[in-house]
GROMACS .gro file of C-alpha atoms in nm:
model
  173
    1UNK     CA    1   1.065   9.082  11.531
    2UNK     CA    2   0.992   8.753  11.709
    3UNK     CA    3   1.177   8.569  11.430
    4UNK     CA    4   1.477   8.802  11.469
    5UNK     CA    5   1.487   8.741  11.847
    6UNK     CA    6   1.477   8.366  11.787
    7UNK     CA    7   1.762   8.388  11.535
    8UNK     CA    8   1.973   8.602  11.772
    9UNK     CA    9   1.908   8.366  12.063
   10UNK     CA   10   1.996   8.065  11.846
   11UNK     CA   11   2.314   8.238  11.725
   12UNK     CA   12   2.419   8.320  12.081
   13UNK     CA   13   2.352   7.963  12.194
   14UNK     CA   14   2.550   7.828  11.899
   15UNK     CA   15   2.842   8.058  11.983
   16UNK     CA   16   2.831   7.949  12.349
   17UNK     CA   17   2.827   7.581  12.250
   18UNK     CA   18   3.118   7.631  12.010
   19UNK     CA   19   3.314   7.794  12.292
   20UNK     CA   20   3.242   7.494  12.515
   21UNK     CA   21   3.355   7.253  12.242
   22UNK     CA   22   3.682   7.444  12.199
   23UNK     CA   23   3.740   7.451  12.576
   24UNK     CA   24   3.661   7.079  12.606
   25UNK     CA   25   3.910   6.995  12.328
   26UNK     CA   26   4.178   7.206  12.495
   27UNK     CA   27   4.116   7.034  12.830
   28UNK     CA   28   4.139   6.691  12.665
   29UNK     CA   29   4.471   6.783  12.501
   30UNK     CA   30   4.595   6.913  12.836
   31UNK     CA   31   4.494   6.586  13.004
   32UNK     CA   32   4.677   6.385  12.738
   33UNK     CA   33   4.993   6.591  12.792
   34UNK     CA   34   4.966   6.561  13.172
   35UNK     CA   35   4.916   6.185  13.149
   36UNK     CA   36   5.222   6.148  12.925
   37UNK     CA   37   5.425   6.364  13.162
   38UNK     CA   38   5.316   6.161  13.464
   39UNK     CA   39   5.408   5.835  13.289
   40UNK     CA   40   5.749   5.973  13.198
   41UNK     CA   41   5.811   6.109  13.547
   42UNK     CA   42   5.697   5.782  13.705
   43UNK     CA   43   5.944   5.592  13.490
   44UNK     CA   44   6.224   5.838  13.564
   45UNK     CA   45   6.160   5.810  13.939
   46UNK     CA   46   6.123   5.431  13.935
   47UNK     CA   47   6.462   5.372  13.769
   48UNK     CA   48   6.679   5.515  14.047
   49UNK     CA   49   6.449   5.371  14.314
   50UNK     CA   50   6.486   5.023  14.164
   51UNK     CA   51   6.865   5.057  14.148
   52UNK     CA   52   6.881   5.182  14.508
   53UNK     CA   53   6.658   4.900  14.634
   54UNK     CA   54   6.857   4.634  14.447
   55UNK     CA   55   7.192   4.768  14.567
   56UNK     CA   56   7.069   4.805  14.925
   57UNK     CA   57   6.936   4.449  14.916
   58UNK     CA   58   7.267   4.323  14.786
   59UNK     CA   59   7.459   4.486  15.069
   60UNK     CA   60   7.311   4.233  15.309
   61UNK     CA   61   7.476   3.941  15.132
   62UNK     CA   62   7.741   3.774  15.351
   63UNK     CA   63   7.935   3.662  15.042
   64UNK     CA   64   8.016   4.014  14.921
   65UNK     CA   65   8.379   4.114  14.912
   66UNK     CA   66   8.485   4.469  14.994
   67UNK     CA   67   8.512   4.578  14.627
   68UNK     CA   68   8.159   4.457  14.548
   69UNK     CA   69   8.027   4.625  14.864
   70UNK     CA   70   8.195   4.954  14.764
   71UNK     CA   71   8.040   4.927  14.416
   72UNK     CA   72   7.692   4.882  14.564
   73UNK     CA   73   7.743   5.180  14.796
   74UNK     CA   74   7.853   5.383  14.493
   75UNK     CA   75   7.537   5.282  14.303
   76UNK     CA   76   7.322   5.387  14.599
   77UNK     CA   77   7.497   5.724  14.624
   78UNK     CA   78   7.480   5.791  14.248
   79UNK     CA   79   7.116   5.693  14.214
   80UNK     CA   80   7.020   5.887  14.527
   81UNK     CA   81   7.179   6.197  14.375
   82UNK     CA   82   6.990   6.134  14.050
   83UNK     CA   83   6.662   6.089  14.236
   84UNK     CA   84   6.724   6.406  14.435
   85UNK     CA   85   6.783   6.601  14.111
   86UNK     CA   86   6.465   6.462  13.957
   87UNK     CA   87   6.254   6.558  14.259
   88UNK     CA   88   6.416   6.903  14.275
   89UNK     CA   89   6.343   6.955  13.905
   90UNK     CA   90   5.979   6.859  13.959
   91UNK     CA   91   5.952   7.102  14.250
   92UNK     CA   92   6.118   7.376  14.044
   93UNK     CA   93   5.883   7.311  13.753
   94UNK     CA   94   5.585   7.330  13.988
   95UNK     CA   95   5.707   7.661  14.134
   96UNK     CA   96   5.772   7.806  13.788
   97UNK     CA   97   5.428   7.704  13.662
   98UNK     CA   98   5.258   7.850  13.968
   99UNK     CA   99   5.442   8.180  13.920
  100UNK     CA  100   5.625   8.153  14.253
  101UNK     CA  101   5.969   8.175  14.095
  102UNK     CA  102   6.089   8.488  13.926
  103UNK     CA  103   6.412   8.462  13.725
  104UNK     CA  104   6.713   8.631  13.883
  105UNK     CA  105   6.888   8.781  13.585
  106UNK     CA  106   7.259   8.848  13.628
  107UNK     CA  107   7.559   8.846  13.398
  108UNK     CA  108   7.713   8.501  13.368
  109UNK     CA  109   7.938   8.322  13.124
  110UNK     CA  110   7.876   8.004  12.929
  111UNK     CA  111   8.174   7.847  13.104
  112UNK     CA  112   8.030   7.920  13.449
  113UNK     CA  113   7.693   7.773  13.355
  114UNK     CA  114   7.851   7.463  13.200
  115UNK     CA  115   8.082   7.411  13.500
  116UNK     CA  116   7.790   7.444  13.742
  117UNK     CA  117   7.581   7.196  13.541
  118UNK     CA  118   7.867   6.946  13.526
  119UNK     CA  119   7.917   6.979  13.903
  120UNK     CA  120   7.554   6.899  13.966
  121UNK     CA  121   7.564   6.594  13.737
  122UNK     CA  122   7.843   6.452  13.951
  123UNK     CA  123   8.092   6.179  13.867
  124UNK     CA  124   7.920   6.084  13.540
  125UNK     CA  125   8.020   6.425  13.401
  126UNK     CA  126   8.383   6.310  13.386
  127UNK     CA  127   8.301   6.146  13.052
  128UNK     CA  128   8.175   6.471  12.898
  129UNK     CA  129   8.401   6.666  12.662
  130UNK     CA  130   8.368   7.044  12.689
  131UNK     CA  131   8.482   7.295  12.429
  132UNK     CA  132   8.417   7.658  12.521
  133UNK     CA  133   8.532   7.922  12.277
  134UNK     CA  134   8.756   8.173  12.456
  135UNK     CA  135   8.636   8.529  12.498
  136UNK     CA  136   8.265   8.453  12.473
  137UNK     CA  137   8.070   8.751  12.602
  138UNK     CA  138   7.875   8.729  12.926
  139UNK     CA  139   7.502   8.674  12.897
  140UNK     CA  140   7.221   8.814  13.109
  141UNK     CA  141   7.028   8.516  13.241
  142UNK     CA  142   6.924   8.325  13.551
  143UNK     CA  143   7.239   8.116  13.584
  144UNK     CA  144   7.084   7.874  13.836
  145UNK     CA  145   6.792   7.790  13.606
  146UNK     CA  146   7.023   7.756  13.306
  147UNK     CA  147   7.249   7.524  13.507
  148UNK     CA  148   6.954   7.304  13.605
  149UNK     CA  149   6.828   7.286  13.247
  150UNK     CA  150   7.175   7.207  13.113
  151UNK     CA  151   7.235   6.949  13.388
  152UNK     CA  152   6.913   6.773  13.282
  153UNK     CA  153   7.029   6.769  12.921
  154UNK     CA  154   7.374   6.640  13.017
  155UNK     CA  155   7.228   6.373  13.245
  156UNK     CA  156   6.994   6.253  12.969
  157UNK     CA  157   7.270   6.264  12.708
  158UNK     CA  158   7.499   6.050  12.925
  159UNK     CA  159   7.219   5.806  13.009
  160UNK     CA  160   7.102   5.760  12.650
  161UNK     CA  161   7.435   5.797  12.465
  162UNK     CA  162   7.484   5.420  12.471
  163UNK     CA  163   7.856   5.456  12.527
  164UNK     CA  164   7.900   5.726  12.264
  165UNK     CA  165   8.092   6.041  12.364
  166UNK     CA  166   7.896   6.339  12.493
  167UNK     CA  167   8.033   6.678  12.391
  168UNK     CA  168   7.932   7.031  12.487
  169UNK     CA  169   8.038   7.314  12.261
  170UNK     CA  170   7.991   7.683  12.335
  171UNK     CA  171   8.076   7.924  12.055
  172UNK     CA  172   7.952   8.234  11.877
  173UNK     CA  173   7.721   8.181  11.586
   0.00000   0.00000   0.00000
């Protein structure tokens, strides 16, 4: 009986230790993902901040003509909008992960979502081609969250397209 108790205790201890190993591995993977996300976010935030700082610094130059000054003001406005979107997306992500945000599901159309996303991207969206199949049915979704997600995709597509055209197509499959 003493031998059986020892075996049971050893088995329980082994099971507990295996659970700790699994939890430790999961935490390490989570830390790796969080570190990668922080690096990416830091880079994404630094880019518009650098552009804003450079343009603002250039505005003080006495040799600037009016066209160059207007271009720098435009850069500041565009990059400020981009930075605002990035921060808003981070706040939204934080709220979603904490469970604070519940989706508001309503009927919306692909065209409405695409138009809203393009509006939030701003002037850069003028280069985006949109093809929406007529008579697409409405969908039940949180249009605001879909717009934000699509705006992020559009913004990234424009930024990394390297001059190539960006096209959005909505159709039945």
